[in-house]
CSV table of C-alpha atoms and ligand atoms in Angstrom, one decimal:
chain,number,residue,atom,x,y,z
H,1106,UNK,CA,20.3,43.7,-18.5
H,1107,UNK,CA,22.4,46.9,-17.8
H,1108,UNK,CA,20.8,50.3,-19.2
H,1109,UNK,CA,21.2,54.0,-18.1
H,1110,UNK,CA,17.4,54.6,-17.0
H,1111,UNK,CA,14.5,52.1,-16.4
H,1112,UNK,CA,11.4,53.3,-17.8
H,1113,UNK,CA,8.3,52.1,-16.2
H,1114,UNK,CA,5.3,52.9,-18.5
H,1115,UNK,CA,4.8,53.4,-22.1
H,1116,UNK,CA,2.5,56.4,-21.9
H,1117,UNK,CA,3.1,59.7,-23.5
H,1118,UNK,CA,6.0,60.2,-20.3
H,1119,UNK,CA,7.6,57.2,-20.8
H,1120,UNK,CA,7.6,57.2,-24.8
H,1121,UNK,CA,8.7,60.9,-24.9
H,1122,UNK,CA,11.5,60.3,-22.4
H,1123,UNK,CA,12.7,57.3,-24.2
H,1124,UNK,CA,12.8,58.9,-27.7
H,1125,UNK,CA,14.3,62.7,-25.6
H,1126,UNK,CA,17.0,60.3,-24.0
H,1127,UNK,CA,17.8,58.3,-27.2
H,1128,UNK,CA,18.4,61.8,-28.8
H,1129,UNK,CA,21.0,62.4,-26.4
H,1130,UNK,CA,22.5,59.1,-26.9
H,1131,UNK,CA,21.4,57.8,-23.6
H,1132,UNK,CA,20.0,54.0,-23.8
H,1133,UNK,CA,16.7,52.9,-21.7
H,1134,UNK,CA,14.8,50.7,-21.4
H,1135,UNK,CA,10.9,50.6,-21.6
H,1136,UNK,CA,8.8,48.5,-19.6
H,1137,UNK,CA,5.1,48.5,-20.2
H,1138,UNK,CA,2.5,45.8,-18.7
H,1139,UNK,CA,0.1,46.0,-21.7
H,1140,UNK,CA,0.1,45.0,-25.3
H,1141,UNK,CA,1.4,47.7,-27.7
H,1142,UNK,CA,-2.0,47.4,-29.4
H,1143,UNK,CA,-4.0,47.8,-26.1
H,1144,UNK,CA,-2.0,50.9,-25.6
H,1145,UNK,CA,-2.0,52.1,-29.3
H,1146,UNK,CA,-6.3,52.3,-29.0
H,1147,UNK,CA,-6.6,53.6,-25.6
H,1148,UNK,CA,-8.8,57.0,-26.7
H,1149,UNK,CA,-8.0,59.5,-24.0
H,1150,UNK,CA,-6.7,63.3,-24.3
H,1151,UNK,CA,-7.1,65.1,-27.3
H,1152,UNK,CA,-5.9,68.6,-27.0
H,1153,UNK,CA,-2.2,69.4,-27.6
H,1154,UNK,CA,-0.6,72.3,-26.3
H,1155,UNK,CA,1.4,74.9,-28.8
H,1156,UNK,CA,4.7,73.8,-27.0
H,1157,UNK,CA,3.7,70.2,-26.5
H,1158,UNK,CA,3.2,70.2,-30.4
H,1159,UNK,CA,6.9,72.0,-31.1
H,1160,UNK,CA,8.9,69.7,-28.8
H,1161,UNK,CA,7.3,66.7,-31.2
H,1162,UNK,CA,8.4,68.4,-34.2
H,1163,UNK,CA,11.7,69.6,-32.4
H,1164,UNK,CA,11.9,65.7,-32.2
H,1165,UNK,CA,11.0,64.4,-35.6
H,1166,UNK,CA,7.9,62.9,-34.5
H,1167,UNK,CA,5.7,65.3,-35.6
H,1168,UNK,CA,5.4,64.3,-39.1
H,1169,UNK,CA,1.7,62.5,-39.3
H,1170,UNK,CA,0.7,64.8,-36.7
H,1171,UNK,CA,1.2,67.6,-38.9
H,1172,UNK,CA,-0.7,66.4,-42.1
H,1173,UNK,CA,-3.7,64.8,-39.8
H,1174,UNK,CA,-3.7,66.9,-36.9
H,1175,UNK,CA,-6.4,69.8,-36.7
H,1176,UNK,CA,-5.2,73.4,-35.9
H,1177,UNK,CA,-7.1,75.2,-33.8
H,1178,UNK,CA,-7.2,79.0,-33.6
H,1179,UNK,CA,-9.6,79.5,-30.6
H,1180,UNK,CA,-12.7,77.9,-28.1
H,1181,UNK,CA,-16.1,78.8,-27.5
H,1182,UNK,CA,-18.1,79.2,-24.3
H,1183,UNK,CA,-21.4,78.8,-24.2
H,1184,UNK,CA,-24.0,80.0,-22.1
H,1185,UNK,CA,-27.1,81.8,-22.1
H,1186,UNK,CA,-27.8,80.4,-25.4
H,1187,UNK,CA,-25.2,82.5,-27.2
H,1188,UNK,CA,-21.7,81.8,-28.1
H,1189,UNK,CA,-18.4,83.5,-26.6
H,1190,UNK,CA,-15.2,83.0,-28.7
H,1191,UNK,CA,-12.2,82.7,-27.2
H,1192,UNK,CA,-9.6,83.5,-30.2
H,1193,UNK,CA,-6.5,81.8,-29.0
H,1194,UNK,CA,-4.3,83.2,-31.7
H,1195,UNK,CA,-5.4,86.6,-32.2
H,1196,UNK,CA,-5.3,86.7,-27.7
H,1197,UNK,CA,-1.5,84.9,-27.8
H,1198,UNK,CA,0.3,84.3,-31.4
H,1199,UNK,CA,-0.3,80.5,-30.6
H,1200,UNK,CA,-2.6,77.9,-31.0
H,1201,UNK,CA,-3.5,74.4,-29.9
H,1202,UNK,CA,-4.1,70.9,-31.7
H,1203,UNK,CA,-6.8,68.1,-32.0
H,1204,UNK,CA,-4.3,64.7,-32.3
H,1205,UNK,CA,-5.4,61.9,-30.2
H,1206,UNK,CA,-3.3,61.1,-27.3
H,1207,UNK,CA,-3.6,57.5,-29.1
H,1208,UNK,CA,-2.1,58.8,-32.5
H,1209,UNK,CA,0.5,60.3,-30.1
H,1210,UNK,CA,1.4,56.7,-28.9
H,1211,UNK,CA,1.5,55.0,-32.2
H,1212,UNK,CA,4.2,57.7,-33.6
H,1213,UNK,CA,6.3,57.3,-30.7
H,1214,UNK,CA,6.4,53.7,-30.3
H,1215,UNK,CA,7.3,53.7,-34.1
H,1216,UNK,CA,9.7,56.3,-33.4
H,1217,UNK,CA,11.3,53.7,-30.1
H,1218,UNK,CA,11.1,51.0,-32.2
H,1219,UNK,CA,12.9,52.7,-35.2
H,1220,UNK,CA,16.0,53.4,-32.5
H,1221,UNK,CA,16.4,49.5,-31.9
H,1222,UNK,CA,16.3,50.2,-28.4
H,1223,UNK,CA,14.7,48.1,-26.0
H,1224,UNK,CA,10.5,48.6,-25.5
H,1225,UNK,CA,9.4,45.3,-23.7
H,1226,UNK,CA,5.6,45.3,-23.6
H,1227,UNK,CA,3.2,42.9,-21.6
H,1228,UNK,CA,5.5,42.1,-18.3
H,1229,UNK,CA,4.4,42.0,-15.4
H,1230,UNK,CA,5.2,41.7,-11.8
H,1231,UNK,CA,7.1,45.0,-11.8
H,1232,UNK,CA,9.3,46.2,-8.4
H,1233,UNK,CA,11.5,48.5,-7.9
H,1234,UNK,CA,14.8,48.2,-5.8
H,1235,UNK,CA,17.5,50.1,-3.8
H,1236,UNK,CA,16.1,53.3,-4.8
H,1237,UNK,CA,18.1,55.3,-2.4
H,1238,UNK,CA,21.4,53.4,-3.3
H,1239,UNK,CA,23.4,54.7,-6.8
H,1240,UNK,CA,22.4,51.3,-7.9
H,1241,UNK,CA,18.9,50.4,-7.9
H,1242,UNK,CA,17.6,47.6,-10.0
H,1243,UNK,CA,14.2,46.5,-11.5
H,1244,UNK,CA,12.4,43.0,-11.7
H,1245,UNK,CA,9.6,41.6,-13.6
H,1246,UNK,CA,8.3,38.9,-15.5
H,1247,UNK,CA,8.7,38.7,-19.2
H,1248,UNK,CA,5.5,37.9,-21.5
H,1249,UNK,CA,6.9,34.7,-21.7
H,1250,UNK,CA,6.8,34.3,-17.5
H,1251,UNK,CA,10.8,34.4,-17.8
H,1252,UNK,CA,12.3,36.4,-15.0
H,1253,UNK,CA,14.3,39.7,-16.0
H,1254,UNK,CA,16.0,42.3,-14.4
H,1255,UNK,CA,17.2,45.8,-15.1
H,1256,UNK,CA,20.7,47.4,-13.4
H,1257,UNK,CA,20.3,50.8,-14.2
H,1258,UNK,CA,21.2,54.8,-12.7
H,1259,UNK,CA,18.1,55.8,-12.6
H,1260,UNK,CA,14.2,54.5,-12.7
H,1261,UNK,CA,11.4,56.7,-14.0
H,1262,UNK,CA,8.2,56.1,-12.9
H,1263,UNK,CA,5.8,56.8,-15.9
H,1264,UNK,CA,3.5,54.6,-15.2
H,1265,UNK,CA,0.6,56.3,-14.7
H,1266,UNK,CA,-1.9,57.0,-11.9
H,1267,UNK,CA,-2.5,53.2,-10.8
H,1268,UNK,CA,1.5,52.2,-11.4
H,1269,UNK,CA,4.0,50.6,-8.8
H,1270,UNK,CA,6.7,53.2,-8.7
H,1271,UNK,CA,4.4,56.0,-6.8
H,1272,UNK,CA,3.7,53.1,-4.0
H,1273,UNK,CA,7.7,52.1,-4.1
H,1274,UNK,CA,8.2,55.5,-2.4
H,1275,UNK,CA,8.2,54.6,2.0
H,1276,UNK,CA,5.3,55.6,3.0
H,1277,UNK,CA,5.7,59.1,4.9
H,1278,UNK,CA,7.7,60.5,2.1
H,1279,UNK,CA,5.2,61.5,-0.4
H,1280,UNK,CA,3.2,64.5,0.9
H,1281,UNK,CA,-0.2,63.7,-1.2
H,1282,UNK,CA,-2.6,67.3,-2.3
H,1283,UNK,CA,-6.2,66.1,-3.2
H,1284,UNK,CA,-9.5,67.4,-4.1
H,1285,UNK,CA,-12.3,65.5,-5.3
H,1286,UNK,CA,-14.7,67.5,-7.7
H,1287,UNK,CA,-18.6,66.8,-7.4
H,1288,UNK,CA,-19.4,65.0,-10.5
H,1289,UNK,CA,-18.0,63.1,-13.4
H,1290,UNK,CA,-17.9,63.2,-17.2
H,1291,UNK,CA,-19.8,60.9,-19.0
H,1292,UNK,CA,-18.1,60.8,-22.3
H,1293,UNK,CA,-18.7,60.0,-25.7
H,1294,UNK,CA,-16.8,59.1,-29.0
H,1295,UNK,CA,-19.2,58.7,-32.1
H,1296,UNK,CA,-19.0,58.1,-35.8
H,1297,UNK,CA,-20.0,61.6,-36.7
H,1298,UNK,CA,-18.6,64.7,-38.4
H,1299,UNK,CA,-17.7,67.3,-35.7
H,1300,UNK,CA,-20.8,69.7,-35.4
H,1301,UNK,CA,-18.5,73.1,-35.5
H,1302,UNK,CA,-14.7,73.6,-36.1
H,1303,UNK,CA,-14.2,74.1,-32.8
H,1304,UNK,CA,-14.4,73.2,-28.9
H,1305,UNK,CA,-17.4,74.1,-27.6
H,1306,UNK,CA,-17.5,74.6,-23.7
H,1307,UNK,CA,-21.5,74.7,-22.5
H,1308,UNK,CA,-21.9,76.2,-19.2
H,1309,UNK,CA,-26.0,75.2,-19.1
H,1310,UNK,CA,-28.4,75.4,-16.2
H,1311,UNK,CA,-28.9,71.5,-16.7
H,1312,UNK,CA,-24.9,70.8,-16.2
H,1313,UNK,CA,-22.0,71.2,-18.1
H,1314,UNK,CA,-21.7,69.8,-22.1
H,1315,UNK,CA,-18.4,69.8,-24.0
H,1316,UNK,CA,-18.2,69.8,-28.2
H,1317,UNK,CA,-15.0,68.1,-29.1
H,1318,UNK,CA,-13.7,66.2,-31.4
H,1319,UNK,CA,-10.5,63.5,-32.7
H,1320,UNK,CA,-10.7,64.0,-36.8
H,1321,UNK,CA,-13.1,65.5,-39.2
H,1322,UNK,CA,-15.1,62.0,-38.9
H,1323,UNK,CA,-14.9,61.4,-35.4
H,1324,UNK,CA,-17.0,63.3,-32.6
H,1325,UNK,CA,-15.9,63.4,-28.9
H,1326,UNK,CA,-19.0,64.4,-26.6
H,1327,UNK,CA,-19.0,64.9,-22.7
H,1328,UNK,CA,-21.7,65.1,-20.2
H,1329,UNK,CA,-21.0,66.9,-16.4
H,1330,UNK,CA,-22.9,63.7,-14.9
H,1331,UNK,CA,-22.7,62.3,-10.8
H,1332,UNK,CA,-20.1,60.8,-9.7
H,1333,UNK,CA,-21.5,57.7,-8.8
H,1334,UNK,CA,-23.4,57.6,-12.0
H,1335,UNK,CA,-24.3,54.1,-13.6
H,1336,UNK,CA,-23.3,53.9,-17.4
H,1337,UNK,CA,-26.7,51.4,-17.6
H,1338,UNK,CA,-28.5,54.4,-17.1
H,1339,UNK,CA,-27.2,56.3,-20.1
H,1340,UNK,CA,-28.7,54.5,-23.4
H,1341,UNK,CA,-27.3,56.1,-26.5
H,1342,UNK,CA,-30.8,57.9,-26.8
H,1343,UNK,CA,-30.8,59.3,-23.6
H,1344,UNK,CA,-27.0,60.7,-24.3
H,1345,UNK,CA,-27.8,62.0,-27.8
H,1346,UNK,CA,-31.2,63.5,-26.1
H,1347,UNK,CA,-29.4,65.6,-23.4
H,1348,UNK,CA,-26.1,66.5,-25.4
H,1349,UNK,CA,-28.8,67.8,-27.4
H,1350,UNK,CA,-30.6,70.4,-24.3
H,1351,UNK,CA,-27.4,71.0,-23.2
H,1352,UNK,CA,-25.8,72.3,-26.1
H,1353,UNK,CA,-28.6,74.4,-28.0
H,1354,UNK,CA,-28.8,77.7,-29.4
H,1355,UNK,CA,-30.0,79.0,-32.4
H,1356,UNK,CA,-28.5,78.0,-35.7
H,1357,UNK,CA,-26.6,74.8,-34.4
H,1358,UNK,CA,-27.1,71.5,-35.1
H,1359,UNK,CA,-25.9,68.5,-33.6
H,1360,UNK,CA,-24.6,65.7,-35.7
H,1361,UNK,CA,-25.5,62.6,-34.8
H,1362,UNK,CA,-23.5,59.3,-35.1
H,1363,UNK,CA,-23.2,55.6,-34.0
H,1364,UNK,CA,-21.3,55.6,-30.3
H,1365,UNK,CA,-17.7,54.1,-30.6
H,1366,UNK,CA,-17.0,54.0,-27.0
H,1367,UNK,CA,-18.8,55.1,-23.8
H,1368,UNK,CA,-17.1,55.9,-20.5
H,1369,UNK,CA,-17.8,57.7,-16.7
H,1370,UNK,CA,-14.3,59.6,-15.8
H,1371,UNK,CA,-14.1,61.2,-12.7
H,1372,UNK,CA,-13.3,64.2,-11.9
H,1373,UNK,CA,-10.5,64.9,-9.5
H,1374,UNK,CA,-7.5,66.9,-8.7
H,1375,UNK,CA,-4.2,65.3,-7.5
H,1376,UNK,CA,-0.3,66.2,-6.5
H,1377,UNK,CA,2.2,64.5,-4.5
H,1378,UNK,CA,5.3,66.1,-3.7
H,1379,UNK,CA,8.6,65.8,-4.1
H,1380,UNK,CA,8.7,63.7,-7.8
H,1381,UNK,CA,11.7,62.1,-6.5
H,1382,UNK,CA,12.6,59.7,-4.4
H,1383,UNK,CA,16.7,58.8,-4.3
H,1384,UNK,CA,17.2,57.6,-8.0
H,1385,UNK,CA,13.2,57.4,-9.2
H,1386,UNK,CA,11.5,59.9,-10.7
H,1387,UNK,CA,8.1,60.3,-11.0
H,1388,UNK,CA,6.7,62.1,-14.1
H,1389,UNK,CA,3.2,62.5,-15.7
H,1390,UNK,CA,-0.1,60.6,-14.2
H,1391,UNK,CA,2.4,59.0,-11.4
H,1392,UNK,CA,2.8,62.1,-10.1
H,1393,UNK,CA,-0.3,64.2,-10.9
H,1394,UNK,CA,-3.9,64.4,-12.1
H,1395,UNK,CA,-5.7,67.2,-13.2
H,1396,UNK,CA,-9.6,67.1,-14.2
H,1397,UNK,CA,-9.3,67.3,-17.9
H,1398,UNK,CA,-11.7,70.5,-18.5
H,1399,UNK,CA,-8.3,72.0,-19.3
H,1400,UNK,CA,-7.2,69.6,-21.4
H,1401,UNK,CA,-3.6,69.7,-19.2
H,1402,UNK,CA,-3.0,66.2,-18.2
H,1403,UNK,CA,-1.3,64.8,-21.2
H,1404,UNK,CA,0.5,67.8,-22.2
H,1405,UNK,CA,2.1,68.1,-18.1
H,1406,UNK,CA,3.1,64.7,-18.8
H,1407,UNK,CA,5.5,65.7,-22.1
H,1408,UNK,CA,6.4,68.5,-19.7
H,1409,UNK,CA,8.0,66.7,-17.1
H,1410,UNK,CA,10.1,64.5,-19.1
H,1411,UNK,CA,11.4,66.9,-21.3
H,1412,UNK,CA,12.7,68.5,-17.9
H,1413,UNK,CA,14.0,65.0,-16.8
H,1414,UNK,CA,15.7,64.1,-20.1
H,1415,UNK,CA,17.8,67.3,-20.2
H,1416,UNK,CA,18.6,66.9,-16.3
H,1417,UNK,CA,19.9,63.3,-16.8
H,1418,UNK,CA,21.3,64.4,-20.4
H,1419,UNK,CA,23.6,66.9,-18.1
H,1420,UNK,CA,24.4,64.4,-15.0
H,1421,UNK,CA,25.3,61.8,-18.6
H,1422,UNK,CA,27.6,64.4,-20.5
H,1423,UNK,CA,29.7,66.3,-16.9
H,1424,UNK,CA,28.1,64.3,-13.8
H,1425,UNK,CA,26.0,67.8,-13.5
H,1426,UNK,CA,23.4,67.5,-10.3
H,1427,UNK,CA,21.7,70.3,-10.3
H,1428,UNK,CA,19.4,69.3,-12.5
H,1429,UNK,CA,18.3,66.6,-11.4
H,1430,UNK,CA,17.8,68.3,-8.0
H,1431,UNK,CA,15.8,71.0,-9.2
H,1432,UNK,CA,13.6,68.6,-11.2
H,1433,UNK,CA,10.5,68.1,-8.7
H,1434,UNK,CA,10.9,72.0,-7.9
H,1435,UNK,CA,10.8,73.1,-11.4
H,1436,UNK,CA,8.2,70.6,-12.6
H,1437,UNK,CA,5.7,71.2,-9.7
H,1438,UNK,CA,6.0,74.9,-10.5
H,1439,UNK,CA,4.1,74.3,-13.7
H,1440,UNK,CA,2.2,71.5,-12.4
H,1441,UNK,CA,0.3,73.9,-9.7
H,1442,UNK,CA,-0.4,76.6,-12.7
H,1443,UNK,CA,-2.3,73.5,-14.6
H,1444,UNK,CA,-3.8,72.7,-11.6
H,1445,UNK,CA,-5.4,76.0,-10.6
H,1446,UNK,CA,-6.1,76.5,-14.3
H,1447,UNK,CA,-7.8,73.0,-14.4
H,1448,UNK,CA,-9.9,73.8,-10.9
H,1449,UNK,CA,-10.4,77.5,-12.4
H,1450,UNK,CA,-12.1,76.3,-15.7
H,1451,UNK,CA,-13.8,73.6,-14.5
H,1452,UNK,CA,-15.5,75.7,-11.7
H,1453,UNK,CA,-16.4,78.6,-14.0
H,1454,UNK,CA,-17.9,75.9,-16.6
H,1455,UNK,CA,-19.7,73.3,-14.0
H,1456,UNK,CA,-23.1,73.5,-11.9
H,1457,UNK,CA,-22.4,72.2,-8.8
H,1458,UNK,CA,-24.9,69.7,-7.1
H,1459,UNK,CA,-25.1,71.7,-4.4
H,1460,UNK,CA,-25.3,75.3,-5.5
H,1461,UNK,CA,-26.1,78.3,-3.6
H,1462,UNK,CA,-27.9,81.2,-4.9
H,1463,UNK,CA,-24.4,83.2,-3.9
H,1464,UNK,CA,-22.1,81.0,-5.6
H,1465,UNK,CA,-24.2,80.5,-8.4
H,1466,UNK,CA,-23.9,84.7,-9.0
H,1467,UNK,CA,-20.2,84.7,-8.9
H,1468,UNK,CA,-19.8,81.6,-11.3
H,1469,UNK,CA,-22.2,83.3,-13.7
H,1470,UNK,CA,-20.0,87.1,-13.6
H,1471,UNK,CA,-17.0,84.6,-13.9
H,1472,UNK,CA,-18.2,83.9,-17.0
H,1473,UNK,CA,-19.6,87.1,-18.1
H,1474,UNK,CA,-16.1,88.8,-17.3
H,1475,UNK,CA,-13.8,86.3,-19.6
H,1476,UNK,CA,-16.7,86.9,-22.3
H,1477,UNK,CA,-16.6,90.6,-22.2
H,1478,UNK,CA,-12.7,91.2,-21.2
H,1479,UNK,CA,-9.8,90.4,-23.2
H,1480,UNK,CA,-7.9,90.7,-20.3
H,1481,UNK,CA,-9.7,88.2,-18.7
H,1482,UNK,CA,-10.4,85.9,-22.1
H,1483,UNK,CA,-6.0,86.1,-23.0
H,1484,UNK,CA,-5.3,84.7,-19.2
H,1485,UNK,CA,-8.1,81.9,-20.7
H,1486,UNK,CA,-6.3,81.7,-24.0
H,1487,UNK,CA,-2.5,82.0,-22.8
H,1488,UNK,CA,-2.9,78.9,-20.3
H,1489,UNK,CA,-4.9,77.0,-22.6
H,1490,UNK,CA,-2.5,77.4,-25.3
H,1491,UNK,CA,0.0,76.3,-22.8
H,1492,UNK,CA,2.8,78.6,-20.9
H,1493,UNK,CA,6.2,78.6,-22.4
H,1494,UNK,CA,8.7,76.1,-20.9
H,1495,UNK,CA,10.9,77.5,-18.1
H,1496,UNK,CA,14.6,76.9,-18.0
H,1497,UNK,CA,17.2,78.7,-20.2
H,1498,UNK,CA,19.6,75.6,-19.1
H,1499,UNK,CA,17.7,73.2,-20.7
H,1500,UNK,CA,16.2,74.9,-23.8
H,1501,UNK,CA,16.6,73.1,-26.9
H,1502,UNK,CA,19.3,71.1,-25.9
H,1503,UNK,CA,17.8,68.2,-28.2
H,1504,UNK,CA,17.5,70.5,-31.0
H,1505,UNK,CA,19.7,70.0,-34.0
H,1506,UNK,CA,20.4,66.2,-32.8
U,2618,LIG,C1,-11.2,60.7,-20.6
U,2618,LIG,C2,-9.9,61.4,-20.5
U,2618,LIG,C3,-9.7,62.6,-21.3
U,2618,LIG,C4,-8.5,63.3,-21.2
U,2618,LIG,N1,-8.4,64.4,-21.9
U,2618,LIG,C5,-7.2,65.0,-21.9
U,2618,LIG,C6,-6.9,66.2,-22.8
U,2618,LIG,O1,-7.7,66.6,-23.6
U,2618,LIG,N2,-5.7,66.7,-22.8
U,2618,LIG,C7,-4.7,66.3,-21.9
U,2618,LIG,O2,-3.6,66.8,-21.9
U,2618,LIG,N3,-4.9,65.2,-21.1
U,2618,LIG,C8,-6.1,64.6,-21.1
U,2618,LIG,N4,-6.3,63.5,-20.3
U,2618,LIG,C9,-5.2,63.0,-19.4
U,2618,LIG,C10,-4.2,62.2,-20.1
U,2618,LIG,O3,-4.8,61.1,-20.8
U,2618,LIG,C11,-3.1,61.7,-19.1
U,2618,LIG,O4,-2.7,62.8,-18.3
U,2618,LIG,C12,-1.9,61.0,-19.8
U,2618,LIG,O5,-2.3,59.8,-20.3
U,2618,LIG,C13,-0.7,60.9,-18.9
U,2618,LIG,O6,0.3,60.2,-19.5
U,2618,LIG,P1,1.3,59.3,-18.7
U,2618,LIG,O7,2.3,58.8,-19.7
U,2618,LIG,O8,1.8,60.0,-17.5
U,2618,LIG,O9,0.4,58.1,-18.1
U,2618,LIG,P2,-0.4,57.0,-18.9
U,2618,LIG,O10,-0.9,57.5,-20.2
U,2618,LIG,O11,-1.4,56.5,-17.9
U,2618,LIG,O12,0.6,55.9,-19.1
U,2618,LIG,C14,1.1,55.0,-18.1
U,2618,LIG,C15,1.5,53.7,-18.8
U,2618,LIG,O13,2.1,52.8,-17.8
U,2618,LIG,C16,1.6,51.5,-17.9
U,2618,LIG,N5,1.7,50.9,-16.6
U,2618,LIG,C17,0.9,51.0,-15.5
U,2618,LIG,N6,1.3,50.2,-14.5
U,2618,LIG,C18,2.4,49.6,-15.0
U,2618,LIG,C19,3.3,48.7,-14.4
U,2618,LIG,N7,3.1,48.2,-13.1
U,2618,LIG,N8,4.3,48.2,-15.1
U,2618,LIG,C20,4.5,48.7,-16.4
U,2618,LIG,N9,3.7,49.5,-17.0
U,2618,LIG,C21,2.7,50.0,-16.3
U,2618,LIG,C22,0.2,51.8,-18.4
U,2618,LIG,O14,-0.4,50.6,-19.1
U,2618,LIG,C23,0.3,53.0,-19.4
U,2618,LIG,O15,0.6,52.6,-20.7
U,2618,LIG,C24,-7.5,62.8,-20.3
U,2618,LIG,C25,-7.7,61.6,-19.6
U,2618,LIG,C26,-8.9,60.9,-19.7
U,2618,LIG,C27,-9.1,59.6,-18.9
């Protein structure tokens, strides 16, 4: 098979890139190891950012999102038993919306399978070849075990934090940024009506508790838990119990629900720099991981490729380069603003196992100051929202297409 760019991954990244490059009349081809099913159910982010949500519509892929998914005009902290609104819109003009990252999926594999391009799902064996050359080439094994193999330009690595094209790079190249956060979210997804119409952040003295949710029927819950914590030790009584502490104050009650699905996430931060290596290009989870208190992971992900599409759009269309050199450059700009944001927030909102009277003061003015300021609440609201895309070059080059 001979395409234009091998796309490794059929997450948000690699979906969005395939559907950004078919718009520019660029052919691909996707390569995903699990079953479109498996990938069409996998419950994960949530929260879309105000220009995550325009470059879908910009798109045409917005259409279900707009009739199912739920506007929201601002967030609440909570702590000291009282809330603290955070009014998004009224703080920025924008706002942000509750569509599952799995709804997300569904509309753009519909959307790549409407183009009659090529999404291959369940191979396996995937390696990647003469990266540095202007030829490099992909391998892998069919569903059927059949051998294939992909000529292409270029490869994009969007598959994800445990993918193979991060571990293609030599080692030595990569320079890898980590930090490990000191506990984990237990989290929840339960068969109940959301318990207020919007997010509630709980900063409580016995951990951290987030109200969220994926449709007016469907609940999503999260505990600040260790870890190293043991889902056996959470029984749904025990969950309900402590969401319950965590998130009282007078007048609010906690709807209650059978559990859908149960999981411990951890918690980290991670970078590696350059997202290039010769002709691959790393986007999304391959590249970065943010602790999801920001609700930033996803929506970097949509970020990157929309960057990467309009670089290879221009190399396609006048053999431009500078682009696709300034890709890693330009995307790491805005992933280290979601990654400070991400560290800020989950600080401010977190007890930390091991806190210190001291530290303990400054979280608590921390969040005293964005409850009380505006000034402080709209730098909140305007990274929460999400930041504007950079790049006059590549604005709206796929509009109107
Ligand atoms: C519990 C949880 C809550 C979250 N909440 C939010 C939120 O509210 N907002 C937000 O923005 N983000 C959130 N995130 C983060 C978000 O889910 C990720 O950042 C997002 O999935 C990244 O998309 P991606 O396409 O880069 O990677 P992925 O979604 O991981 O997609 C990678 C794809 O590659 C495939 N793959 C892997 N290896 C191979 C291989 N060798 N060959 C072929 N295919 C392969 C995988 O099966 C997968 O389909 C959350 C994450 C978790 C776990």
């Amino acid at each position: 098979m001979r395409t234009r760019v091998a796309i490794i991954g059929a997450g948000p990244a690699g979906l969005m890139l395939a559907h950004l490059l078919h718009l520019a009349g660029i052919d691909s081809v996707v390569l995903e190891d699990r079953s479109r099913e498996y990938i069409e159910r996998r419950v994960r982010a949530g929260v879309l950012e105000h220009p995550t949500v325009e470059l879908l519509r910009e798109c045409g892929v917005a259409d279900r999102l707009d009739r199912e998914g739920m506007v929201h005009h601002g967030v609440v902290l909570r702590f000291d038993g009282a809330d603290h609104r955070v009014g998004l819109t009224d703080l920025t003009g924008r706002s942000i919306t509750v569509y599952g990252q799995q709804e997300v999926v569904k509309d753009l594999v519909a959307a790549r399978l409407a183009t009659g391009r090529p999404i291959l799902f369940e191979v396996a064996d995937v390696a990647l070849h003469d990266l540095e050359t202007d030829a490099p080439s992909v391998t892998f094994r069919h569903a059927d075990g059949s051998p294939g193999r992909i000529d292409c330009d270029f490869v994009a690595g969007c598959d994800g934090y445990h993918g193979v094209s991060r571990p293609s790079v030599p080692e030595g190249v990569l320079r890898v940024y980590e930090h490990t956060y000191p506990y984990a979210w237990l989290g929840v997804l339960a068969r109940a009506a959301p318990s207020h119409p919007e997010l509630i952040y709980s900063a409580h003295e016995r951990g951290f508790a987030l109200h969220s949710m994926r449709s007016p029927e469907v609940t999503r819950l999260y505990l600040q838990v260790a870890p190293d914590e043991p889902l056996a030790d959470w029984p749904e009584r025990r969950i309900w119990d402590e969401l319950g502490r965590r998130l009282a104050v007078d007048g609010f009650t906690l709807n209650e629900g059978p559990l859908i699905e149960t999981s411990v996430a951890a918690m980290r931060s991670f970078v590696v720099e350059p997202m290039r290596h010769g002709r691959l290009f790393l986007a999304g989870d391959a590249a970065h991981i943010v602790p999801a208190t920001g609700a930033k992971g996803m929506n970097l992900a949509i970020a990157d490729v929309r960057r990467l599409a309009a670089a290879i759009a221009a190399y396609a269309a006048d053999g431009r380069t500078d682009l696709l050199d300034g890709y890693s450059d330009a995307c790491l700009r805005r992933v280290w603003r979601a990654q400070h944001f991400s560290w800020w927030m989950t600080s401010m909102v977190h007890l930390p196992p091991d806190a210190d009277p001291f530290s303990e003061r400054l979280r608590r003015a921390q969040l005293h100051y964005v409850a009380a300021s505006p000034a402080a609440a709209r730098s909140l609201a305007e990274n929460y929202v999400g930041l504007p895309f950079e790049g006059a070059d590549e604005q709206g080059w796929y509009e109107g297409r």
